[in-house]
Coordinates of C-alpha atoms and ligand atoms in Angstrom, one line a residue:
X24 CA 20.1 -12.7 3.1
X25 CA 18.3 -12.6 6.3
X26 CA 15.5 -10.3 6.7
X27 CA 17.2 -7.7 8.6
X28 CA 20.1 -7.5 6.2
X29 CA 17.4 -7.1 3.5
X30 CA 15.6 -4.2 5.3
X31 CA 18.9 -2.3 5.3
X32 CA 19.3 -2.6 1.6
X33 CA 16.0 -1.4 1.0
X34 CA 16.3 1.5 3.4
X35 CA 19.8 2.2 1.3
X36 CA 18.0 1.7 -2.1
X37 CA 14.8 3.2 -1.6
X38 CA 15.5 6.3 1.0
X39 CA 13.9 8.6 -1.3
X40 CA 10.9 6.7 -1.2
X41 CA 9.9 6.8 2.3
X42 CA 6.7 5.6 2.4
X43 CA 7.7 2.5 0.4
X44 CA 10.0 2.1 3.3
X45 CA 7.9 2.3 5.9
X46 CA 5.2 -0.1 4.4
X47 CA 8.2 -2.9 4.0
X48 CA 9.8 -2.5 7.3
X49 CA 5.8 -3.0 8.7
X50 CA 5.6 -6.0 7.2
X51 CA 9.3 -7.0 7.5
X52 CA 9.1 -6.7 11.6
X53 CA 6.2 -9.1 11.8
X54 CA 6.8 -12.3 9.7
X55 CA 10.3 -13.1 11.2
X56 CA 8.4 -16.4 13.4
X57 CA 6.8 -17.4 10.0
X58 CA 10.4 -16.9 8.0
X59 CA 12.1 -18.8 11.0
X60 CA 10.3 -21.5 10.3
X61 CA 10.1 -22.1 6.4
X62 CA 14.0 -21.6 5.9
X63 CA 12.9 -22.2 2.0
X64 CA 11.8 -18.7 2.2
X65 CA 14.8 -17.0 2.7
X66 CA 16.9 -19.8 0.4
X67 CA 14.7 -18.6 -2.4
X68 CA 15.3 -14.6 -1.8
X69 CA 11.3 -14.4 -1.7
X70 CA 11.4 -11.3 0.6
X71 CA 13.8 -9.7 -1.3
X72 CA 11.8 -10.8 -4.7
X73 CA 8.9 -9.4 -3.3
X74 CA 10.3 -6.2 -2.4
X75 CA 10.5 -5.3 -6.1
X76 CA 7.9 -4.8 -8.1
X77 CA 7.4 -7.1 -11.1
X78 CA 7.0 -3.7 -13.5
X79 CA 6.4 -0.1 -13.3
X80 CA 4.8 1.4 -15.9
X81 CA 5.7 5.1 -16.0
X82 CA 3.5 7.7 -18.8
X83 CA 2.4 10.9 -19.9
X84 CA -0.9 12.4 -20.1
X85 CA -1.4 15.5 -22.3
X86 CA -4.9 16.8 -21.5
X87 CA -7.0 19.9 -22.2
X88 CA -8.9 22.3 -19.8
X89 CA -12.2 24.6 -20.5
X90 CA -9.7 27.3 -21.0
X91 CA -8.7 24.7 -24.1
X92 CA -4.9 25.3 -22.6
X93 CA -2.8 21.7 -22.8
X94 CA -2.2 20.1 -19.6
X95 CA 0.5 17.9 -18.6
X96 CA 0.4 14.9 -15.5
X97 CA 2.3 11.7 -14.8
X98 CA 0.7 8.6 -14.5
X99 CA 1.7 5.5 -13.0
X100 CA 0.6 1.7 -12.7
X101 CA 2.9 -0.8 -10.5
X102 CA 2.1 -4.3 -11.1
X103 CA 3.5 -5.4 -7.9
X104 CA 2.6 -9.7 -7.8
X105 CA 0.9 -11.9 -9.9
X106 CA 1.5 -14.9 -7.5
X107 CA -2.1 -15.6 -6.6
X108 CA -4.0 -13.9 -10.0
X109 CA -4.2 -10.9 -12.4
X110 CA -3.0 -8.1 -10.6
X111 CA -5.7 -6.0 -8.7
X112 CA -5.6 -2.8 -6.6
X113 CA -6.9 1.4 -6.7
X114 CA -6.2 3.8 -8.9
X115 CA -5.4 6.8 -6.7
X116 CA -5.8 10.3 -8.3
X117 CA -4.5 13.2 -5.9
X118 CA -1.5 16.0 -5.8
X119 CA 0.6 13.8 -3.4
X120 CA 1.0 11.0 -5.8
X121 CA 4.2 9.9 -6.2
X122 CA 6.0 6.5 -7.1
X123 CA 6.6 6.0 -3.6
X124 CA 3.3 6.1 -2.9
X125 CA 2.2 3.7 -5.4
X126 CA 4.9 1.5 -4.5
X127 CA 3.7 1.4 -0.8
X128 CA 0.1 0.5 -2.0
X129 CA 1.3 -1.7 -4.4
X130 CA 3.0 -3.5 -2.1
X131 CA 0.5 -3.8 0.9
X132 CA -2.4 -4.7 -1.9
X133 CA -0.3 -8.0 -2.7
X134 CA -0.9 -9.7 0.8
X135 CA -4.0 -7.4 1.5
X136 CA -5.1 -9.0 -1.4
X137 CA -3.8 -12.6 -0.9
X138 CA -6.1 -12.4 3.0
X139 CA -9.2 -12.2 0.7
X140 CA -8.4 -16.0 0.0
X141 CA -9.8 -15.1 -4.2
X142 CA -7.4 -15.1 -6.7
X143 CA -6.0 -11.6 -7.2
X144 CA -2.1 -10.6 -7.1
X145 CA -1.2 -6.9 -6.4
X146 CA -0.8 -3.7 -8.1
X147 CA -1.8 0.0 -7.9
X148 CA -1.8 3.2 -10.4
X149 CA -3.3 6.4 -10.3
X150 CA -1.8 10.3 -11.3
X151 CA -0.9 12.9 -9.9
X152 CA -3.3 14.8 -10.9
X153 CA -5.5 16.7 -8.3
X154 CA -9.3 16.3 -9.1
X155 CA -10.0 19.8 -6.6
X156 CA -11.8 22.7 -8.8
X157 CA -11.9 20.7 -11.7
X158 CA -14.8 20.8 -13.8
X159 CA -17.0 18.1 -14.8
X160 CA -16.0 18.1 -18.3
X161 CA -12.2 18.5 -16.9
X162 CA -12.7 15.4 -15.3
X163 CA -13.8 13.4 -18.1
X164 CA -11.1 14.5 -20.2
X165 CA -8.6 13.6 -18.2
X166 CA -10.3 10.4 -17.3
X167 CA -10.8 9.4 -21.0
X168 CA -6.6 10.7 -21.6
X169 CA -5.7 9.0 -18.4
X170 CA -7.3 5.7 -19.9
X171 CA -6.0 5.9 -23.3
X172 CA -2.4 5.7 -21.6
X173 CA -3.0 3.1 -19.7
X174 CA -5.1 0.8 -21.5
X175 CA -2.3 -0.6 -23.3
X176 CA -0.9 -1.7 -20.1
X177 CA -4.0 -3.9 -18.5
X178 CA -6.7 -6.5 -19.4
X179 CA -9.3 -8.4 -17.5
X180 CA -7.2 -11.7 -17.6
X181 CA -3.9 -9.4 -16.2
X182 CA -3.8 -6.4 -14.6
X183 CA -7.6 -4.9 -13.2
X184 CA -7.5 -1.4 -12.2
X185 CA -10.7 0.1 -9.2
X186 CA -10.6 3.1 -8.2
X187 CA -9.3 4.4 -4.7
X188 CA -8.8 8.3 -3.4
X189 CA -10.0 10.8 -6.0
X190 CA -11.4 8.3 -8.6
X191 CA -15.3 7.0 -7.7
X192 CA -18.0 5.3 -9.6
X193 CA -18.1 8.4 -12.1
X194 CA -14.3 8.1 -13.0
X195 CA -14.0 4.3 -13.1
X196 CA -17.4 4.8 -15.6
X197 CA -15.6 7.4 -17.6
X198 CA -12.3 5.0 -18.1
X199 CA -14.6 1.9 -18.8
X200 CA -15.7 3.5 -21.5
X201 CA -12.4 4.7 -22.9
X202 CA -11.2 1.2 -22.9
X203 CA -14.2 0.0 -24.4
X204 CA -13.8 2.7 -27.3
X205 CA -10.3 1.6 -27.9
X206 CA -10.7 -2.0 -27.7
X207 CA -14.1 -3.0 -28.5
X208 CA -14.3 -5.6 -25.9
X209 CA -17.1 -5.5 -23.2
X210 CA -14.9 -7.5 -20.3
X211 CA -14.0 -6.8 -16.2
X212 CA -10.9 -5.3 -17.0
X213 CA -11.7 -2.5 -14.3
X214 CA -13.8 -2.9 -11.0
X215 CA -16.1 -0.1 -9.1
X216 CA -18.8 0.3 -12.6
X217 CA -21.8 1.4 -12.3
X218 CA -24.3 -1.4 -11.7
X219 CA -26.3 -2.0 -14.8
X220 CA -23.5 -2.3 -17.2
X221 CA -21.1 -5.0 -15.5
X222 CA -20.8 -3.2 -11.8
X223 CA -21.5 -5.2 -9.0
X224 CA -23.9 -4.3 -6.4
X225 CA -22.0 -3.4 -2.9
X226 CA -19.1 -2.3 -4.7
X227 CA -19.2 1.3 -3.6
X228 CA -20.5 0.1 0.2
X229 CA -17.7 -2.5 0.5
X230 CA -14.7 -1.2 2.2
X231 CA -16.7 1.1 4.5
X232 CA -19.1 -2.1 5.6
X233 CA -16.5 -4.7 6.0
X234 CA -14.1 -2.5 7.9
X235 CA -16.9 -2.4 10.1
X236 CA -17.5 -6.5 9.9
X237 CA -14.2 -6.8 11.1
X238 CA -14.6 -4.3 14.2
X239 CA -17.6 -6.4 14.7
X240 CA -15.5 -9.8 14.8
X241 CA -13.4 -8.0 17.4
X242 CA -15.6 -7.2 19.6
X243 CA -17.2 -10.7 19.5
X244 CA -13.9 -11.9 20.7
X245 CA -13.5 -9.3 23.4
X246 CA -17.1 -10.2 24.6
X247 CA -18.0 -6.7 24.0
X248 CA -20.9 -5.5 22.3
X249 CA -20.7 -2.3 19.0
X250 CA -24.2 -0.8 20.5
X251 CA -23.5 2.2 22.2
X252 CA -20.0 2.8 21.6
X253 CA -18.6 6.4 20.2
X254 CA -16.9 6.0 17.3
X255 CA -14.3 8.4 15.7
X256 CA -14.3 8.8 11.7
X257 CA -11.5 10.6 9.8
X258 CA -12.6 11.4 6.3
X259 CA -15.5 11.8 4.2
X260 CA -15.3 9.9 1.1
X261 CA -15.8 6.5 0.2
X262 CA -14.6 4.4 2.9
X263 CA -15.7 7.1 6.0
X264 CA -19.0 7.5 4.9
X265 CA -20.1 3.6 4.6
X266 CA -18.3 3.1 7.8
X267 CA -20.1 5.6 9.2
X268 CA -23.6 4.4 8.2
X269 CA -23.0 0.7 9.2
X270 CA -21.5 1.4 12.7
X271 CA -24.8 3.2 12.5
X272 CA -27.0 0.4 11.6
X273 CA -25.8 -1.6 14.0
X274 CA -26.2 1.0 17.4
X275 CA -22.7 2.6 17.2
X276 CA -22.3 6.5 17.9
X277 CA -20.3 8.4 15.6
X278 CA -19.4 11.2 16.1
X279 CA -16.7 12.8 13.9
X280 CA -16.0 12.7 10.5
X281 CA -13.5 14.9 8.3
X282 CA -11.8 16.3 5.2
X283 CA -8.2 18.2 4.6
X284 CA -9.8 21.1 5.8
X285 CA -10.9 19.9 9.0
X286 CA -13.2 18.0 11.2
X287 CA -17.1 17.7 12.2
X288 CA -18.0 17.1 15.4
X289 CA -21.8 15.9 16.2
X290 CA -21.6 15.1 20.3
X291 CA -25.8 13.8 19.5
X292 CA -24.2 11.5 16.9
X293 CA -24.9 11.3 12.9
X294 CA -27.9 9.6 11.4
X295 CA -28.8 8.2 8.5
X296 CA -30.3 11.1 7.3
X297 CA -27.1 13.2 8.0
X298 CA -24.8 10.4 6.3
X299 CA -27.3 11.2 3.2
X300 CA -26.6 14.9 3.7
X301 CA -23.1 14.7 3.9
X302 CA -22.7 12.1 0.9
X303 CA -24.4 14.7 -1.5
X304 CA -22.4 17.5 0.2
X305 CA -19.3 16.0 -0.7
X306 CA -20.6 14.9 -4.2
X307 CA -20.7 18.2 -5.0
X308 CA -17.7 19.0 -3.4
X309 CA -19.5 21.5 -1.3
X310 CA -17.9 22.2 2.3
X311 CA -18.6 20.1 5.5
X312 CA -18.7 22.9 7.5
X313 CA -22.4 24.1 6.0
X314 CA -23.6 21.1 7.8
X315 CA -23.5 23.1 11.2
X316 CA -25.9 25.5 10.0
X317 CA -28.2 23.0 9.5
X318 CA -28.3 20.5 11.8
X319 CA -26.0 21.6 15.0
X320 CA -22.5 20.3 16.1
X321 CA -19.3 22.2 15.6
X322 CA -16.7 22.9 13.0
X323 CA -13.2 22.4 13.6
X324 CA -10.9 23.9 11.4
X325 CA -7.5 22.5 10.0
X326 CA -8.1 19.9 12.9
X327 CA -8.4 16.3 13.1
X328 CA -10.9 14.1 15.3
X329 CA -8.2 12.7 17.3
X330 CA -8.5 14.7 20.5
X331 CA -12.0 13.8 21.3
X332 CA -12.8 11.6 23.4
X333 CA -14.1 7.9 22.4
X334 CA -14.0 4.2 22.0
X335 CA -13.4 3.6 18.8
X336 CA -11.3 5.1 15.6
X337 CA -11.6 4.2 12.1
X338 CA -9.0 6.1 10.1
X339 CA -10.5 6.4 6.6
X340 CA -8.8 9.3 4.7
X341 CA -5.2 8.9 4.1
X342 CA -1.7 7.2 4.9
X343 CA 0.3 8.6 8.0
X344 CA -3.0 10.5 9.7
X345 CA -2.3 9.7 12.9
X346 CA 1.0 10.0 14.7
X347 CA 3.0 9.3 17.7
X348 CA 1.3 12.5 19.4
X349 CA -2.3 11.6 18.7
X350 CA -1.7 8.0 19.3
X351 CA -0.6 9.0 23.1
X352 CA -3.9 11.4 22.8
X353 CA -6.0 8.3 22.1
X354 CA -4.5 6.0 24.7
X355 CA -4.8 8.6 27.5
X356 CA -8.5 9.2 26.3
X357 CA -9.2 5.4 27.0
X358 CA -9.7 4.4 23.0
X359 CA -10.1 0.2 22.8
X360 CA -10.0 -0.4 19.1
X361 CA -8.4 0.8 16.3
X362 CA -9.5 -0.5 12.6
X363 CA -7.9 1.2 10.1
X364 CA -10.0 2.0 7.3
X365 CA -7.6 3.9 5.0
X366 CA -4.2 2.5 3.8
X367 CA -1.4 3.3 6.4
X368 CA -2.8 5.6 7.9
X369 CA -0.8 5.5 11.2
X370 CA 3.0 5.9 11.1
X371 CA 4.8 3.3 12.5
X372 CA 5.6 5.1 16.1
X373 CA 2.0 5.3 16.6
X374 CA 1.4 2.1 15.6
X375 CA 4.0 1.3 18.3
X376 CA 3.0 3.0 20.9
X377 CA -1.2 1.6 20.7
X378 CA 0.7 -1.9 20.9
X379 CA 2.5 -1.3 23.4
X380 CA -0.7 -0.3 25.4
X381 CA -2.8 -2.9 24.3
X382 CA -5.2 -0.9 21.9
X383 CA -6.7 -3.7 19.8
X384 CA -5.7 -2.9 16.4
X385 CA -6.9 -3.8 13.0
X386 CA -4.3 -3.1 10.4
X387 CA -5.8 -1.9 7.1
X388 CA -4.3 -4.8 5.0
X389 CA -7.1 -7.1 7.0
X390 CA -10.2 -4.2 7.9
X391 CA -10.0 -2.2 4.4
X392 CA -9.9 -5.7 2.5
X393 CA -14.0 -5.8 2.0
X394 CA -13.4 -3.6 -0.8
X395 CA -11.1 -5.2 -3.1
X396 CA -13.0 -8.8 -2.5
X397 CA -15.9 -7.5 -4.0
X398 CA -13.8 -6.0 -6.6
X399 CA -13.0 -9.7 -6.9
X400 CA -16.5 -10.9 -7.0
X401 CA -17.3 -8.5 -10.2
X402 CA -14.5 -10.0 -11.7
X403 CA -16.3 -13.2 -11.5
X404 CA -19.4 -11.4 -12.4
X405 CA -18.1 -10.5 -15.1
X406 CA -16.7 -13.6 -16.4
X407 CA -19.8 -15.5 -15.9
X408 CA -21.8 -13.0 -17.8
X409 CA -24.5 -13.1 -14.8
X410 CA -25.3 -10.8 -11.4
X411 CA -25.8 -11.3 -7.9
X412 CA -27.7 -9.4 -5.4
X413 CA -26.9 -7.4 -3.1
X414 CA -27.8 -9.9 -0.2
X415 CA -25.9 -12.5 -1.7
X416 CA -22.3 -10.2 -2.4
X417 CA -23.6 -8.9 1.1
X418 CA -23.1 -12.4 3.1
X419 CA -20.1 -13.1 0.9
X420 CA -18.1 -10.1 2.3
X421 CA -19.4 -11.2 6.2
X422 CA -17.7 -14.5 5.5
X423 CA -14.4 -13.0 3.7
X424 CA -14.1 -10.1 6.4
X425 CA -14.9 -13.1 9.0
X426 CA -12.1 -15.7 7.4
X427 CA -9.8 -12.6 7.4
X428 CA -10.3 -11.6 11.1
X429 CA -10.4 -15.7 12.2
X430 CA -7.5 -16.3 10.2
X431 CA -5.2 -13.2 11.7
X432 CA -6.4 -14.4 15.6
X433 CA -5.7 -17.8 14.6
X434 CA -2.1 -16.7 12.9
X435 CA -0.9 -14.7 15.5
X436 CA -2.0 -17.4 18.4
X437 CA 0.2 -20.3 16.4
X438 CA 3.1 -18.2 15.9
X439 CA 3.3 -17.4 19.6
X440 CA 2.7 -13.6 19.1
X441 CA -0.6 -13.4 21.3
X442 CA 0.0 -12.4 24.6
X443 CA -1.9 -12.4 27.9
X444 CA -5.4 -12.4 25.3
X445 CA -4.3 -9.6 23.1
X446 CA -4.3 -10.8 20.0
X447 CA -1.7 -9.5 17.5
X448 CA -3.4 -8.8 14.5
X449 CA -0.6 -7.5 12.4
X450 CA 1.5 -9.7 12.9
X451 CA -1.3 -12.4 12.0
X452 CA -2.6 -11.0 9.2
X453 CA 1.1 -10.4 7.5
X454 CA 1.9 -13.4 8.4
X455 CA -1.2 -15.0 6.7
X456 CA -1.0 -12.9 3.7
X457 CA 2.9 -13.2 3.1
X458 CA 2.6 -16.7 3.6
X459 CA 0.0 -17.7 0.8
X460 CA 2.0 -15.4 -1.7
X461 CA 5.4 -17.0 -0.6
X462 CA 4.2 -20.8 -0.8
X463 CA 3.0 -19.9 -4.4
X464 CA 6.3 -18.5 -5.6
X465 CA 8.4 -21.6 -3.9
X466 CA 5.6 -24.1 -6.0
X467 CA 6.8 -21.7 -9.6
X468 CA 10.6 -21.9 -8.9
X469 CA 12.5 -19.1 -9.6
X470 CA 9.9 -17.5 -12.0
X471 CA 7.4 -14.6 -10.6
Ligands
NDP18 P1 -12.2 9.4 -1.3 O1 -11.5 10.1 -2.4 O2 -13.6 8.9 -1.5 O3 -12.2 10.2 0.1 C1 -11.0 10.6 0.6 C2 -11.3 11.4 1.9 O4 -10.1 11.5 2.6 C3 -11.8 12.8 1.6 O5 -12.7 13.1 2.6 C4 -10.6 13.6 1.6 O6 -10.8 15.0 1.9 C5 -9.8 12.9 2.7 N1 -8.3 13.1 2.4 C6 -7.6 12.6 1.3 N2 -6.4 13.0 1.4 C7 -6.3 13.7 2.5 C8 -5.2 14.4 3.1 N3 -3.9 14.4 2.6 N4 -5.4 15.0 4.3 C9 -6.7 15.1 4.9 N5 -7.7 14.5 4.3 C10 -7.5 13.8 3.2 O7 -11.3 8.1 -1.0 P2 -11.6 6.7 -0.4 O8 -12.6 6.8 0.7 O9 -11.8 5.8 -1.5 O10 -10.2 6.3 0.3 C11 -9.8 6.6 1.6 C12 -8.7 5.7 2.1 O11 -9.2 4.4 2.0 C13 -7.4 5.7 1.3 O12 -6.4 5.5 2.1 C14 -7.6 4.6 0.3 O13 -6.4 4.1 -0.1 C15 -8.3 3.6 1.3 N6 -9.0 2.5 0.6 C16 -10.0 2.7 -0.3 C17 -10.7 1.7 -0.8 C18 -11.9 1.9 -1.7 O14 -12.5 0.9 -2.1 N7 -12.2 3.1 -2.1 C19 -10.4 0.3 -0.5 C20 -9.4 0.1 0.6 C21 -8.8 1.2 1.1 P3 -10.9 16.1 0.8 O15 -12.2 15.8 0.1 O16 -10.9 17.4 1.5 O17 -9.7 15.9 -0.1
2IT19 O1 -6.8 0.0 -1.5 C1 -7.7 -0.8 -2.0 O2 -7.8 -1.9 -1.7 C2 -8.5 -0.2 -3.1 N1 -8.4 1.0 -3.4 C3 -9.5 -1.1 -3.8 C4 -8.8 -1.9 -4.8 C5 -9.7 -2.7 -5.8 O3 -9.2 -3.2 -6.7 O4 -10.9 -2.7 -5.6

């Protein structure tokens, strides 16, 4: 079956899981030059092998809130590809979870993973549970319920759980020590813990800091230089915020960042004593919008940042953020780069349309890959019993986020998919990624 024909089954099979769909047909578009040429590929059905997840674990979770009323969620891990290692990727916890969604993560974390060059296969979990106006005792029971599902379903050697939207340092804690309870063993068997007690350092800065590596690598190779530049930020969490204070760092203006309520605007630019603000704003899941009281800008409600004007976006909240619309907003506001912090998060017509314009683009499955490497590196961490500092996991995640962004250029140059100097990052890094995870499964045969 060639990959086309195996695109329309998929779409057949899987139309009620859209965004499943649109994650394949991302990668599925880009690796035909690579497929072309290793017809072993398709003899041995790997795209259609990897199109299915190896398992999908599917459960219950019966919890109680202050009002001591039972409550009742679904919880999910897919344990996507082993190829390469244990399986590794987020547990997500947020209303719009769904097996598609997991599905779509799942299956991007396999050769998001495999870019990182450590040995980590793919997966993904998480609930639909929606963390909002939940206590803090609320979250810790459902954290400890959530965990006493799950736990019979991982181990440090097999499937390694971090945490992604909804579920931070405090959750992953809370589950640690669920598994601990139930097991008795002190191992890795989830990433993202709290440094002290098997976490490692850089953990929580990871994502946000090598998203911004990669920009940096980018505009090395365009000659340019990140000082000076405005910068656009969707989101607040994890990922926006440590983007936001390395662009920072290292000269860059930002100027927006957001939540599902809407966007902050600061035309002077955030500082590192706003980012400080705003982290403990939104650990206390106190509004954004108090932060123009204090220190200026303006609130924009139910809005996102795309309609300002700027040089850069990093899109760090969620999949499918920006569309076709504020694509053609962003290309007739002059933006140059694109680096996609969060997973997805443009559809695939505005992902088309920046292309076709020239915007250099950084799909997440290469920028957002900082995080899950140093997931990696606490996994060794953990196995060796012995810690590093946070200099030493720093340099590491330059060189990984370095090797990601050298190995894309180099990908898409060989395969005849850069053009006139614009380099074709997707297609590089798919290529790159789909092809480590394919040559493992032709080595195994039939199994995997
Ligand atoms: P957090 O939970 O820390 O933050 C998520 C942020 O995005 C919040 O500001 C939240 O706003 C906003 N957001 C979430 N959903 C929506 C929505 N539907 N509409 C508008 N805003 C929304 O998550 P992370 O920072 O960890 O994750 C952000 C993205 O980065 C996700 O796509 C995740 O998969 C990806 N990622 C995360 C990694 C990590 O290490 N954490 C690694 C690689 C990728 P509000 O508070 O109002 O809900
Ligand atoms: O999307 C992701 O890469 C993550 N949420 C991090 C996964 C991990 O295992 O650290």
């Amino acid at each position: 079956m060639s990959i086309s024909q195996a695109i329309e089954k998929i779409e057949a099979q899987y139309a009620h899981q859209p965004e499943f769909v649109q994650a394949v047909k991302e990668v599925a578009i880009t690796i035909k030059p690579l497929y072309d040429a290793h017809p072993e590929y398709e003899a041995l059905k790997i795209f259609e092998r990897l199109v299915e997840p190896d398992r999908i674990f599917n459960f219950r979770i019966n919890w109680e809130n202050d009002q001591g009323e039972v409550q009742v969620n679904r919880g999910w891990r897919v344990q996507f590809n082993n190829a390469l290692g244990p399986y590794k990727g987020g547990l997500r916890f947020h209303p719009t979870v769904t097996q598609s969604v997991l599905k779509f993560l799942g299956f991007e974390q396999i050769f998001k993973n495999a870019l990182t060059g450590l040995p980590i296969g793919g997966g993904k979990g998480g609930s639909d549970f929606d963390p909002k106006g939940k206590s803090e005792n609320e979250i810790r029971r459902f954290c400890y319920a959530f965990m006493r599902e799950l736990h019979h379903f991982i181990s440090k050697d097999m499937d390694v759980p971090a945490g992604d939207i909804g579920v931070g340092g405090r959750e992953v804690n809370y589950m640690f020590a669920m598994y601990k309870n139930l097991t008795r063993e002190s191992t890795g068997v989830i990433t993202g813990k709290g440094v002290g007690f098997g976490g490692s350092l850089m953990r929580t800065e990871a994502t946000g800091y090598g998203a911004v590596y990669f920009l940096e690598s980018m505009l090395v190779t365009q000659k340019e230089d990140i000082k000076g530049k405005k910068v656009l930020i969707s989101g607040a969490g994890n990922v926006s915020l440590h983007a936001a204070e390395k662009c920072i760092a290292l000269g860059a203006n930002v100027i927006t960042v957001s939540d599902s309520r809407g966007t902050l605007h600061d035309a002077s630019g955030f500082t590192q004593e706003k980012i400080d603000w705003l982290k403990a704003q939104k650990e206390q899941s106190k509004p954004l919008a108090e932060y123009v009281d204090i220190f200026g800008g303006e609130w924009l409600a139910k809005q996102k940042p795309w309609p300002i004007k700027a040089d850069i976006i990093i899109p760090s909240a969620t999949q499918n953020e920006v569309d076709e619309d504020d694509a053609k907003q962003l290309v007739e506001n002059g933006v140059k780069y694109v680096v996609e912090g969060a997973n997805m998060p443009l559809t695939a017509e505005a992902i088309n349309h920046i292309r076709l314009h020239q915007v250099h683009y950084a799909p997440g499955k290469a920028a957002n890959a900082g995080g899950v490497a140093v997931s990696a590196l606490e996994m060794s961490q953990n196995s060796v019993r012995q810690y590093d500092t946070f200099e030493q996991v720093d340099e590491r995640l330059k060189c990984i986020m370095k090797d990601i962004h050298d190995s894309a250029a180099e990908a898409s140059e060989q395969y005849g998919q850069t053009k006139n100097g614009y380099i074709d990052y997707m297609a590089g890094a798919n290529m790159v990624g789909f092809k480590r995870v394919a040559d493992a499964l032709v080595a195994y045969g039939i199994l995997n």
